[in-house]
Coordinates of C-alpha atoms in Angstrom, one line a residue:
Chain X
M1 CA 31.3 -3.3 40.2
D2 CA 30.3 -0.2 42.5
K3 CA 26.5 -0.1 41.2
S4 CA 26.1 3.0 43.4
S5 CA 28.8 4.8 41.9
Y6 CA 25.5 5.1 38.2
K7 CA 23.8 7.7 38.1
N8 CA 21.4 9.6 36.2
I9 CA 19.3 8.6 32.8
F10 CA 21.2 10.0 29.2
V11 CA 19.8 9.7 26.1
F12 CA 21.3 10.1 23.0
V13 CA 19.7 12.2 20.2
E14 CA 20.5 11.8 17.0
Q15 CA 20.4 14.4 14.7
R16 CA 21.3 14.3 10.8
D17 CA 22.4 16.9 8.6
G18 CA 21.9 19.0 12.0
V19 CA 18.2 18.3 12.5
I20 CA 17.6 16.3 16.1
Q21 CA 15.2 13.1 15.2
P22 CA 12.2 13.2 16.4
V23 CA 13.1 10.0 18.6
G24 CA 15.1 11.0 20.7
L25 CA 12.5 13.6 22.2
E26 CA 10.1 10.8 22.5
L27 CA 13.5 9.5 24.9
L28 CA 13.5 11.9 26.3
G29 CA 9.9 12.4 27.4
K30 CA 10.4 8.9 29.0
A31 CA 13.8 9.6 30.3
H32 CA 11.8 12.4 31.9
E33 CA 9.2 10.2 32.8
L34 CA 11.5 7.3 34.6
A35 CA 14.4 9.6 36.1
Q36 CA 10.9 11.5 38.9
I37 CA 10.2 7.3 39.7
L38 CA 13.9 7.4 40.6
G39 CA 14.6 10.9 41.6
E40 CA 18.0 10.9 39.2
K41 CA 18.5 13.6 35.8
V42 CA 17.9 13.4 32.6
V43 CA 20.8 14.2 30.3
A44 CA 20.8 14.2 27.1
I45 CA 24.1 13.5 24.7
F46 CA 24.5 15.4 21.6
L47 CA 27.1 14.6 19.1
G48 CA 27.6 17.1 15.8
H49 CA 28.9 20.2 14.2
N50 CA 27.6 23.4 14.8
I51 CA 24.6 21.9 17.3
K52 CA 25.3 24.0 20.2
N53 CA 22.5 26.8 19.2
Q54 CA 19.6 24.1 19.7
C55 CA 20.8 22.7 23.1
Q56 CA 18.3 24.9 25.0
T57 CA 15.1 22.4 22.3
L58 CA 16.4 19.1 24.4
I59 CA 16.0 20.9 27.7
E60 CA 12.5 22.2 27.0
Y61 CA 12.1 18.5 26.0
G62 CA 12.5 17.0 28.9
A63 CA 16.4 17.1 29.3
D64 CA 18.4 18.4 32.9
E65 CA 21.4 19.0 31.5
V66 CA 22.9 18.5 28.2
I67 CA 26.2 17.4 27.3
V68 CA 27.6 18.1 24.0
S69 CA 29.8 18.0 22.3
D70 CA 30.7 19.9 19.2
C71 CA 33.5 19.1 16.6
P72 CA 33.9 18.3 12.6
E73 CA 35.1 15.1 13.8
L74 CA 31.3 14.2 15.1
K75 CA 29.8 15.5 11.9
D76 CA 28.2 12.7 10.5
Y77 CA 27.8 9.4 12.5
L78 CA 30.7 7.1 11.9
T79 CA 30.1 4.1 14.5
E80 CA 33.9 4.8 15.5
Q81 CA 33.6 8.8 16.3
Y82 CA 30.7 8.3 17.9
S83 CA 31.8 5.1 20.2
Q84 CA 35.4 7.0 21.3
A85 CA 33.3 10.2 21.7
I86 CA 30.3 8.3 24.2
S87 CA 33.3 5.8 25.9
Q88 CA 34.6 8.5 27.0
I89 CA 31.2 10.8 28.3
V90 CA 30.7 7.2 29.8
A91 CA 33.8 7.1 31.8
K92 CA 32.8 10.7 33.6
Y93 CA 30.4 10.8 34.3
L94 CA 28.9 7.2 34.8
P95 CA 25.2 7.3 33.9
S96 CA 22.8 5.1 35.7
I97 CA 21.3 4.0 32.0
I98 CA 21.1 4.7 28.4
L99 CA 18.8 5.2 25.6
F100 CA 19.2 4.9 22.3
G101 CA 16.8 5.1 19.2
A102 CA 16.5 2.0 17.3
T103 CA 17.1 3.8 13.5
T104 CA 19.8 2.7 12.1
I105 CA 22.4 5.0 14.5
G106 CA 21.1 3.8 17.8
R107 CA 21.1 0.0 16.2
D108 CA 24.8 0.5 15.0
L109 CA 26.8 2.3 17.6
G110 CA 24.4 1.0 20.9
P111 CA 26.1 -2.9 20.7
T112 CA 29.2 -1.3 19.8
L113 CA 29.4 0.8 23.2
S114 CA 28.1 -2.6 24.7
A115 CA 30.4 -4.3 24.1
R116 CA 33.3 -1.7 24.8
L117 CA 32.1 -1.2 28.0
A118 CA 31.0 -4.3 28.3
T119 CA 27.6 -4.4 29.8
G120 CA 24.3 -4.9 28.6
L121 CA 22.2 -3.6 25.9
T122 CA 18.6 -5.2 24.9
A123 CA 17.3 -3.9 21.6
D124 CA 13.6 -2.6 20.1
C125 CA 12.2 -2.0 23.4
T126 CA 8.4 -1.0 23.5
K127 CA 8.0 -0.4 27.0
L128 CA 10.5 0.9 30.0
E129 CA 9.5 0.8 33.4
I130 CA 11.1 1.0 36.8
S131 CA 11.4 -2.2 39.5
E132 CA 11.1 -1.6 43.0
E133 CA 14.7 -2.4 42.9
K134 CA 15.6 0.2 40.7
E135 CA 16.4 -0.8 38.1
L136 CA 15.0 -1.0 34.3
M137 CA 12.4 -2.9 33.8
M138 CA 12.8 -3.0 29.4
T139 CA 10.0 -4.9 27.6
R140 CA 10.9 -5.8 24.2
P141 CA 8.3 -8.2 21.0
A142 CA 10.7 -11.2 20.2
F143 CA 10.0 -13.9 17.9
G144 CA 8.8 -12.0 15.0
G145 CA 6.6 -10.3 17.3
N146 CA 5.0 -13.5 18.9
L147 CA 6.1 -13.4 21.9
M148 CA 6.9 -10.2 24.9
A149 CA 10.1 -10.5 26.7
T150 CA 10.7 -8.5 30.1
I151 CA 14.5 -7.6 29.9
M152 CA 16.9 -6.7 32.5
C153 CA 20.7 -5.8 33.5
T154 CA 21.7 -5.7 37.1
E155 CA 24.8 -6.3 37.5
R156 CA 26.5 -4.4 35.3
R157 CA 26.5 -0.8 34.5
P158 CA 25.3 1.3 32.5
Q159 CA 21.9 0.1 31.5
M160 CA 20.8 0.4 28.4
S161 CA 17.9 -0.1 25.4
T162 CA 17.4 0.7 21.9
V163 CA 13.8 2.1 21.9
R164 CA 11.2 1.4 18.9
P165 CA 10.6 5.4 16.8
G166 CA 8.0 6.5 17.7
V167 CA 6.8 4.0 20.9
M168 CA 7.7 6.6 23.3
Q169 CA 5.9 9.8 24.1
K170 CA 7.4 13.4 23.7
M171 CA 6.6 15.5 26.5
T172 CA 4.5 19.5 25.8
R173 CA 6.9 21.6 24.8
D174 CA 7.7 23.7 27.8
A175 CA 9.7 27.4 27.2
S176 CA 10.5 28.2 30.4
R177 CA 12.6 24.8 31.4
K178 CA 16.0 25.5 32.7
G179 CA 19.1 23.5 32.3
E180 CA 22.8 23.3 32.6
V181 CA 24.8 22.7 29.5
V182 CA 28.4 20.5 29.8
E183 CA 30.2 20.8 26.4
F184 CA 32.7 17.7 26.2
A185 CA 36.1 17.9 24.0
P186 CA 36.6 14.1 23.6
V187 CA 40.2 13.3 23.1
F188 CA 40.1 11.3 20.2
D189 CA 42.4 8.2 18.6
A190 CA 42.2 9.0 15.0
S191 CA 44.2 6.2 14.1
K192 CA 41.4 4.5 14.4
F193 CA 39.2 6.0 12.9
A194 CA 38.9 3.2 9.9
V195 CA 35.6 4.1 7.6
K196 CA 36.0 6.6 5.9
L197 CA 31.7 7.9 4.7
V198 CA 32.2 9.2 0.7
K199 CA 29.2 10.2 0.0
K200 CA 25.1 10.6 1.3
V201 CA 22.7 9.7 -0.3
K202 CA 18.6 11.1 0.2
A203 CA 15.8 8.7 -1.4
D204 CA 13.9 11.0 -3.5
K205 CA 10.6 10.3 -1.0
G206 CA 9.3 13.7 -1.4
K207 CA 6.5 12.2 1.3
M208 CA 6.8 12.3 5.0
D209 CA 8.2 9.3 7.4
I210 CA 5.2 7.3 8.2
T211 CA 5.8 7.2 11.6
E212 CA 5.2 10.3 12.1
A213 CA 1.9 10.4 9.9
K214 CA -1.2 10.9 11.7
V215 CA -3.4 8.7 8.8
L216 CA -2.2 5.5 7.4
V217 CA -3.8 4.1 4.5
S218 CA -1.9 0.6 4.9
G219 CA -2.2 -1.6 2.0
G220 CA -1.6 -6.1 1.7
R221 CA -1.2 -8.3 -1.1
G222 CA -5.2 -8.0 -1.2
V223 CA -4.7 -4.5 -2.7
G224 CA -1.7 -6.4 -4.9
C225 CA 0.1 -3.7 -7.9
K226 CA 0.9 -0.6 -8.5
E227 CA -3.2 0.6 -9.5
G228 CA -4.6 -1.0 -6.4
F229 CA -2.5 1.4 -4.3
E230 CA -2.8 4.7 -6.6
K231 CA -6.4 3.8 -5.4
L232 CA -5.0 4.2 -1.6
G233 CA -3.1 6.7 -1.9
A234 CA -5.6 8.8 -3.8
L235 CA -7.6 7.8 -0.3
A236 CA -4.6 9.5 1.9
Q237 CA -4.5 12.7 0.2
T238 CA -8.7 13.4 1.1
L239 CA -7.1 12.4 4.0
N240 CA -4.0 14.6 4.5
G241 CA -2.3 11.1 4.6
Q242 CA 0.6 8.7 3.8
V243 CA 0.4 5.1 2.0
S244 CA 2.0 2.0 3.7
S245 CA 2.5 -1.0 3.5
S246 CA 2.4 -4.8 4.4
R247 CA 5.4 -6.7 4.2
A248 CA 4.1 -8.5 1.2
M249 CA 3.8 -5.9 -1.2
V250 CA 7.5 -4.7 -0.3
D251 CA 9.0 -8.4 -0.9
A252 CA 6.9 -8.3 -3.9
G253 CA 8.7 -4.6 -4.6
V254 CA 5.8 -2.8 -5.6
M255 CA 6.5 -1.0 -2.6
P256 CA 9.7 0.8 -1.2
H257 CA 11.1 -0.5 2.3
D258 CA 10.6 2.9 3.8
V259 CA 7.1 2.3 4.0
Q260 CA 6.1 -0.9 5.8
V261 CA 4.9 -1.5 9.0
G262 CA 5.2 -4.0 11.3
Q263 CA 8.3 -6.1 13.3
T264 CA 10.4 -6.0 10.4
G265 CA 9.2 -2.8 9.1
K266 CA 8.1 0.6 11.4
T267 CA 6.3 0.8 14.1
V268 CA 3.0 3.4 13.8
R269 CA 0.5 4.7 15.8
P270 CA -1.2 6.4 13.9
N271 CA -4.6 8.6 15.1
L272 CA -6.1 6.1 11.7
Y273 CA -5.2 3.3 11.0
M274 CA -6.8 1.7 7.8
A275 CA -5.7 -1.7 7.3
I276 CA -7.0 -2.3 3.0
G277 CA -6.6 -6.0 1.9
I278 CA -3.8 -6.4 5.4
S279 CA -4.4 -9.7 6.2
G280 CA -2.8 -9.2 9.7
A281 CA -0.2 -11.5 9.9
I282 CA 1.4 -11.2 13.6
Q283 CA 4.1 -9.7 12.5
H284 CA 2.6 -6.8 10.6
L285 CA -0.2 -6.2 13.7
A286 CA 2.9 -5.9 16.3
G287 CA 3.4 -2.7 14.3
M288 CA 0.1 -1.4 14.1
E289 CA -1.6 -2.0 16.7
E290 CA -1.5 0.6 18.8
S291 CA -3.3 3.2 16.4
D292 CA -6.0 4.9 17.6
L293 CA -8.8 3.7 15.4
I294 CA -8.3 1.1 12.7
I295 CA -10.4 0.4 10.4
A296 CA -9.9 -3.2 8.7
I297 CA -10.9 -4.0 5.0
N298 CA -11.0 -7.1 3.2
R299 CA -12.3 -9.6 1.4
D300 CA -11.7 -12.3 4.1
K301 CA -14.5 -12.3 6.9
D302 CA -12.1 -14.8 8.7
A303 CA -9.0 -12.6 7.8
P304 CA -7.1 -12.4 11.6
I305 CA -7.1 -8.2 10.8
F306 CA -10.5 -8.4 12.0
G307 CA -9.0 -9.0 15.6
V308 CA -7.2 -5.7 15.9
A309 CA -9.9 -4.1 14.7
D310 CA -12.2 -0.7 15.3
L311 CA -14.4 -0.8 13.0
G312 CA -14.0 -4.4 9.7
V313 CA -15.8 -4.7 6.5
V314 CA -16.2 -7.2 4.7
G315 CA -15.5 -6.4 0.7
D316 CA -13.9 -5.6 -2.4
F317 CA -11.2 -3.0 -1.5
N318 CA -11.8 -1.5 -5.4
K319 CA -15.6 -0.8 -4.9
I320 CA -15.8 0.3 -1.4
V321 CA -11.7 2.4 -1.6
P322 CA -13.3 4.5 -4.5
L323 CA -16.4 5.5 -2.8
L324 CA -15.2 6.2 0.1
N325 CA -12.7 8.6 -1.1
E326 CA -15.8 10.7 -3.2
R327 CA -17.7 10.4 -0.1
L328 CA -14.7 11.9 2.0
Q329 CA -14.0 14.5 -0.6
K330 CA -17.9 16.1 -0.4
E331 CA -17.8 15.5 3.7
I332 CA -15.0 18.0 4.0
S333 CA -15.5 20.1 1.2
E334 CA -18.8 20.8 2.9
K335 CA -17.8 21.3 6.3
Chain V
M1 CA 41.0 -13.2 -0.2
K2 CA 40.0 -15.2 3.5
I3 CA 36.0 -14.8 4.2
V4 CA 34.6 -16.2 7.2
V5 CA 30.7 -15.3 7.6
C6 CA 28.5 -15.8 10.9
I7 CA 25.8 -17.7 9.9
K8 CA 22.4 -19.6 12.9
Q9 CA 19.9 -21.6 12.6
V10 CA 16.2 -19.8 13.5
P11 CA 13.2 -20.9 13.8
D12 CA 10.8 -19.9 10.8
T13 CA 9.1 -16.8 12.6
T14 CA 7.0 -16.7 10.3
E15 CA 5.3 -20.2 10.7
I16 CA 4.7 -19.0 15.0
K17 CA 1.3 -19.7 15.9
I18 CA -0.7 -18.7 19.0
N19 CA -2.2 -21.5 20.9
P20 CA -5.3 -19.0 21.0
A21 CA -7.1 -21.1 24.3
T22 CA -3.7 -21.4 26.3
G23 CA -2.2 -17.8 24.6
T24 CA 1.3 -19.6 24.2
L25 CA 3.3 -20.0 20.9
I26 CA 3.0 -23.3 19.4
R27 CA 6.9 -24.2 17.9
D28 CA 7.0 -27.8 17.2
G29 CA 6.7 -28.5 13.5
V30 CA 8.2 -25.0 13.0
P31 CA 11.1 -25.3 10.7
S32 CA 14.4 -24.5 11.7
I33 CA 15.9 -22.7 8.7
M34 CA 19.1 -20.8 7.6
N35 CA 18.2 -16.6 9.2
P36 CA 17.6 -14.8 6.1
D37 CA 20.6 -11.6 6.5
D38 CA 22.7 -14.2 7.0
K39 CA 22.0 -15.9 3.7
G40 CA 22.6 -12.8 2.1
G41 CA 25.7 -12.1 4.0
L42 CA 27.3 -15.7 2.4
E43 CA 25.5 -14.7 -0.8
V44 CA 27.9 -11.6 0.2
A45 CA 30.9 -13.3 0.3
L46 CA 30.2 -16.0 -2.6
Q47 CA 29.8 -12.8 -5.1
L48 CA 33.8 -12.3 -3.8
K49 CA 34.4 -15.6 -4.8
D50 CA 33.0 -16.1 -8.1
K51 CA 34.9 -12.7 -8.8
F52 CA 38.3 -13.3 -7.1
G53 CA 39.0 -16.4 -6.1
A54 CA 37.9 -16.2 -2.6
H55 CA 38.1 -18.9 -0.2
V56 CA 34.2 -18.9 1.7
T57 CA 34.6 -20.5 6.1
V58 CA 30.5 -20.7 6.9
I59 CA 30.9 -21.1 11.0
T60 CA 27.6 -21.1 14.0
M61 CA 27.4 -21.6 17.1
G62 CA 24.5 -23.6 18.4
P63 CA 23.7 -27.5 19.0
P64 CA 24.5 -30.0 17.1
Q65 CA 21.3 -30.0 14.8
A66 CA 22.6 -26.3 13.4
E67 CA 24.9 -28.8 11.7
A68 CA 22.0 -28.9 9.2
I69 CA 22.4 -25.4 7.8
L70 CA 26.5 -25.4 7.6
R71 CA 25.5 -28.2 5.1
E72 CA 23.0 -26.5 3.1
A73 CA 26.0 -23.0 2.7
M74 CA 28.8 -25.8 1.0
A75 CA 26.3 -27.0 -0.7
M76 CA 25.5 -23.4 -1.9
G77 CA 29.5 -23.0 -2.3
A78 CA 31.5 -22.4 0.8
D79 CA 34.5 -23.6 1.1
R80 CA 35.0 -25.0 5.4
A81 CA 32.4 -25.0 7.6
I82 CA 33.0 -25.0 12.2
L83 CA 30.1 -25.6 14.3
L84 CA 30.5 -23.9 17.4
T85 CA 28.9 -26.2 19.6
D86 CA 29.6 -26.6 23.8
R87 CA 26.4 -26.3 26.5
K88 CA 29.4 -24.0 27.6
F89 CA 27.6 -21.4 26.0
A90 CA 24.1 -22.2 27.1
G91 CA 22.3 -19.4 27.7
A92 CA 24.4 -16.9 26.4
D93 CA 23.0 -13.5 26.0
T94 CA 24.2 -11.2 22.8
L95 CA 27.7 -9.8 24.3
A96 CA 28.7 -13.7 25.6
T97 CA 27.6 -15.0 22.0
S98 CA 29.5 -11.7 19.9
N99 CA 32.3 -13.4 23.0
A100 CA 32.6 -17.1 21.6
L101 CA 32.2 -16.7 18.0
A102 CA 35.6 -13.4 18.7
G103 CA 37.1 -16.2 20.0
A104 CA 36.5 -18.5 17.5
L105 CA 37.4 -15.8 14.6
R106 CA 41.1 -15.3 16.1
N107 CA 41.5 -18.6 15.3
I108 CA 40.7 -19.0 11.6
E109 CA 42.5 -16.2 9.6
H110 CA 40.0 -13.5 7.9
D111 CA 40.1 -10.4 5.7
L112 CA 36.7 -10.0 6.0
I113 CA 33.8 -11.1 8.1
I114 CA 30.5 -11.1 6.9
T115 CA 27.0 -11.4 9.3
G116 CA 23.2 -10.8 9.1
R117 CA 22.1 -7.5 10.4
Q118 CA 20.2 -9.4 12.7
A119 CA 18.7 -12.9 13.2
I120 CA 14.9 -13.4 12.9
D121 CA 14.2 -14.7 16.5
G122 CA 16.0 -12.3 18.0
D123 CA 15.5 -9.2 16.1
T124 CA 18.4 -7.9 18.2
A125 CA 20.8 -6.6 15.4
Q126 CA 24.4 -6.6 18.1
V127 CA 25.8 -9.6 17.7
G128 CA 28.2 -8.3 14.1
P129 CA 28.4 -5.8 15.7
Q130 CA 29.8 -6.5 19.1
I131 CA 32.0 -9.0 17.2
A132 CA 33.9 -6.2 15.5
E133 CA 34.3 -4.5 18.7
H134 CA 35.7 -7.4 20.4
L135 CA 38.5 -8.2 17.4
H136 CA 39.2 -3.6 17.4
T137 CA 37.6 -4.4 13.1
P138 CA 36.4 -1.8 12.2
M139 CA 32.9 -2.2 10.9
I140 CA 29.9 -0.5 8.9
S141 CA 26.1 -2.8 9.7
Y142 CA 23.1 -2.3 7.0
V143 CA 25.1 -3.3 4.0
A144 CA 23.4 -3.6 0.9
G145 CA 25.9 -3.7 -1.5
V146 CA 30.2 -4.3 -1.4
D147 CA 32.9 -4.1 -4.1
F148 CA 36.4 -4.9 -3.8
D149 CA 39.3 -2.9 -5.4
G150 CA 40.9 -6.3 -5.9
K151 CA 43.3 -5.3 -3.4
N152 CA 42.4 -4.2 0.5
L153 CA 39.5 -1.6 -0.7
L154 CA 36.0 -2.2 -0.2
T155 CA 33.4 -0.1 -1.3
V156 CA 30.5 0.1 0.6
K157 CA 26.6 0.8 0.5
K158 CA 24.4 0.9 3.5
E159 CA 20.8 1.8 4.0
D160 CA 19.5 4.1 5.8
E161 CA 17.0 5.5 7.1
D162 CA 16.8 8.9 4.4
G163 CA 18.6 6.7 2.0
Y164 CA 22.5 4.7 1.7
Q165 CA 25.6 6.4 2.3
M166 CA 28.3 5.1 0.4
L167 CA 31.8 3.8 2.5
E168 CA 34.9 3.2 2.0
V169 CA 37.0 0.7 4.4
H170 CA 40.4 -1.4 3.8
T171 CA 40.7 -5.1 5.1
P172 CA 40.8 -7.0 8.1
A173 CA 36.7 -5.8 8.2
V174 CA 33.3 -6.6 9.6
L175 CA 30.2 -6.0 7.6
T176 CA 26.1 -6.7 8.5
V177 CA 25.1 -7.4 5.3
L178 CA 20.7 -7.2 4.6
A179 CA 18.9 -10.0 3.2
S180 CA 17.0 -7.7 1.2
A181 CA 20.4 -6.4 -1.2
F182 CA 21.3 -9.9 -1.9
T183 CA 19.4 -12.6 -3.2
P184 CA 20.5 -16.6 -2.5
R185 CA 21.9 -18.9 -4.3
Y186 CA 20.3 -22.1 -4.7
M187 CA 21.9 -25.1 -3.9
T188 CA 24.1 -27.7 -6.5
V189 CA 23.4 -30.8 -7.1
K190 CA 27.4 -31.7 -6.9
G191 CA 27.5 -28.9 -3.8
I192 CA 23.8 -30.9 -2.0
I193 CA 26.5 -34.5 -2.7
E194 CA 29.5 -33.5 -1.4
A195 CA 27.8 -31.8 1.4
Y196 CA 26.8 -34.1 2.5
D197 CA 28.1 -37.2 1.7
Q198 CA 31.8 -36.1 1.2
R199 CA 32.9 -32.6 3.2
E200 CA 33.3 -32.9 6.9
I201 CA 32.4 -30.6 10.1
E202 CA 34.6 -29.0 12.5
I203 CA 33.3 -30.1 15.2
W204 CA 35.2 -27.0 17.9
T205 CA 34.0 -26.8 22.0
A206 CA 34.9 -23.9 24.2
E207 CA 38.6 -25.9 24.9
K208 CA 39.3 -24.6 21.8
I209 CA 38.7 -20.9 21.3
D210 CA 40.7 -18.6 24.1
V211 CA 38.4 -16.7 26.2
D212 CA 38.0 -16.3 29.8
E213 CA 34.2 -18.5 30.6
A214 CA 33.4 -15.8 33.2
K215 CA 32.8 -14.2 29.9
L216 CA 30.7 -16.9 28.0
G217 CA 27.0 -18.2 28.4
L218 CA 24.5 -17.4 31.0
N219 CA 27.4 -16.5 33.7
G220 CA 28.6 -14.4 30.6
S221 CA 25.5 -12.3 30.5
P222 CA 24.7 -8.7 31.9
T223 CA 20.7 -8.9 30.8
R224 CA 18.8 -12.1 31.5
V225 CA 14.9 -12.7 30.9
K226 CA 12.9 -11.9 34.1
R227 CA 9.5 -12.7 32.2
S228 CA 8.8 -13.5 29.2
F229 CA 4.9 -13.8 27.8
T230 CA 2.2 -13.1 24.1
K231 CA 0.8 -10.2 24.1
P232 CA -2.7 -10.0 25.5
Q233 CA -5.6 -9.8 22.7
K234 CA -6.5 -6.9 22.4
V235 CA -10.3 -6.6 21.8
A236 CA -12.3 -6.5 18.4
G237 CA -14.8 -4.0 17.1
E238 CA -17.7 -4.9 15.1
V239 CA -17.0 -6.1 11.8
F240 CA -20.0 -6.0 9.4
D241 CA -20.6 -8.0 5.8
V242 CA -22.8 -5.8 3.3
T243 CA -22.9 -3.6 0.2
P244 CA -20.2 -0.8 -0.2
E245 CA -22.6 2.3 0.5
E246 CA -23.3 0.7 3.9
A247 CA -19.9 0.2 4.9
V248 CA -18.9 3.7 2.9
D249 CA -21.7 4.7 5.3
L250 CA -20.0 2.8 8.1
I251 CA -16.9 4.7 8.0
V252 CA -17.9 7.9 7.4
S253 CA -20.3 7.9 10.7
K254 CA -17.0 6.5 12.3
L255 CA -14.3 8.7 11.7
K256 CA -16.6 11.2 12.4
E257 CA -17.4 10.7 15.5
K258 CA -13.4 9.7 16.6
F259 CA -13.2 13.6 15.2
I260 CA -11.1 12.2 11.8
I261 CA -12.8 14.0 9.3

């Protein structure tokens, strides 16, 4: 393989119902940083239907070029349709690196493409760097977050990785950025479109994705039950935040999976993470320890969560949380 | 219907601890288990067997001791078990692993292939989709529900971040399954006795599969681990054992100091 013919960092920017997903913008920000080290361009791959008018947004968040395929076949994500489009884009433009969000889409598309293109894929990266030899160094957690591994793909191209949402930082939007938009029309082999989308059902959430919340009030085994989580909910409301949960409470059926923080849940980095009744298993820490401020309340003074907390309080949350909520409401109303 | 379930033996990562003095993983005494998502996949296959009379084969790639999870799968109700084991497979990344498994699957009659979504040791979620791609078979990942019309049509519930999708696909197909959606059944006493005393496990080596050796093991792996390390521990803040009132004072002043309120 002649590696020198492969150039530029491509970012697959996913859209759902025509809405650009934040992880795509986060990846553009990271790609921009890496591209400066390499002296290469950031190219967004943008697939969907009736989405062409949003290309400038991607440029303002760091893309130098946008390759857009806008056609009915690509309206909703389907593995084969998207894989055909992107493998044709790769064959024509020969990217050196492709980044995907580690979402249900990216973690379905990435491995399919890695097998189709016979190249390596590193999953769920939390850190991307460029080596002295200008190779991509991809760092990811393994063994349930117990171990970090730095992985490289030096003999094949493109180098591919999925990156967890919430890990990389978006660039500040810059409306003055200019870039090129290239329309690409894939030549589909529709005989391979074997999976049919019958319907999409949105779970009624009525709340923000926890990865986007600035404040998370998170509960674990020590909170125990729905009534306990209601106390957390009241505090979250006062702080204009969301309630999240450890795996134990999701497994117990008390909280839904989409608010689970940790290795098998979501990675969060809010401004404030309140860990209440969470002992701090390593899997949980892997998902929240990058938070700016961590405050832990736990009855057990030896709980590992205190090892990552900026402030730890030993005590009964049933007493502390309502009292705290009352005080905060007073403080905020007096402002 | 013929179903093949791909399963993996993994260390129970919830039991792994870090030695605080050396910062290394303590793997001694950590039990090996059948990967939870794979066990969910086996349950899907066994439910289809209960309803439609399917024949269920389980296959794993791994060292000889991975036999344990094949026996467990048979005790749960699998009909046939294959251990794919060869030093030529050693050091495989996900792509090389999927090449070996796809090679074996070409030699096993199947209408449906089921894998777990991901394994808890690597959490990559790659091998299932990669197998499907090598076999040119349609694939649905993140499966939380499966309906079958008894002939060749599968109606599949796929979970995503916003809710779920309902998808249709005709067999042959590959599904990657979520453990959270399928509670695995227990082994039966009769099943255990049969699985451990009377049933044979087929051992397949690299010779048994028709895959170019350059695509297997370390040589067939495009990715390499350059370095592994345990994460540096964050310096802990102060911990206070005080009255609830004092605790609230401490928290409020911290929130003010950091401009949260």
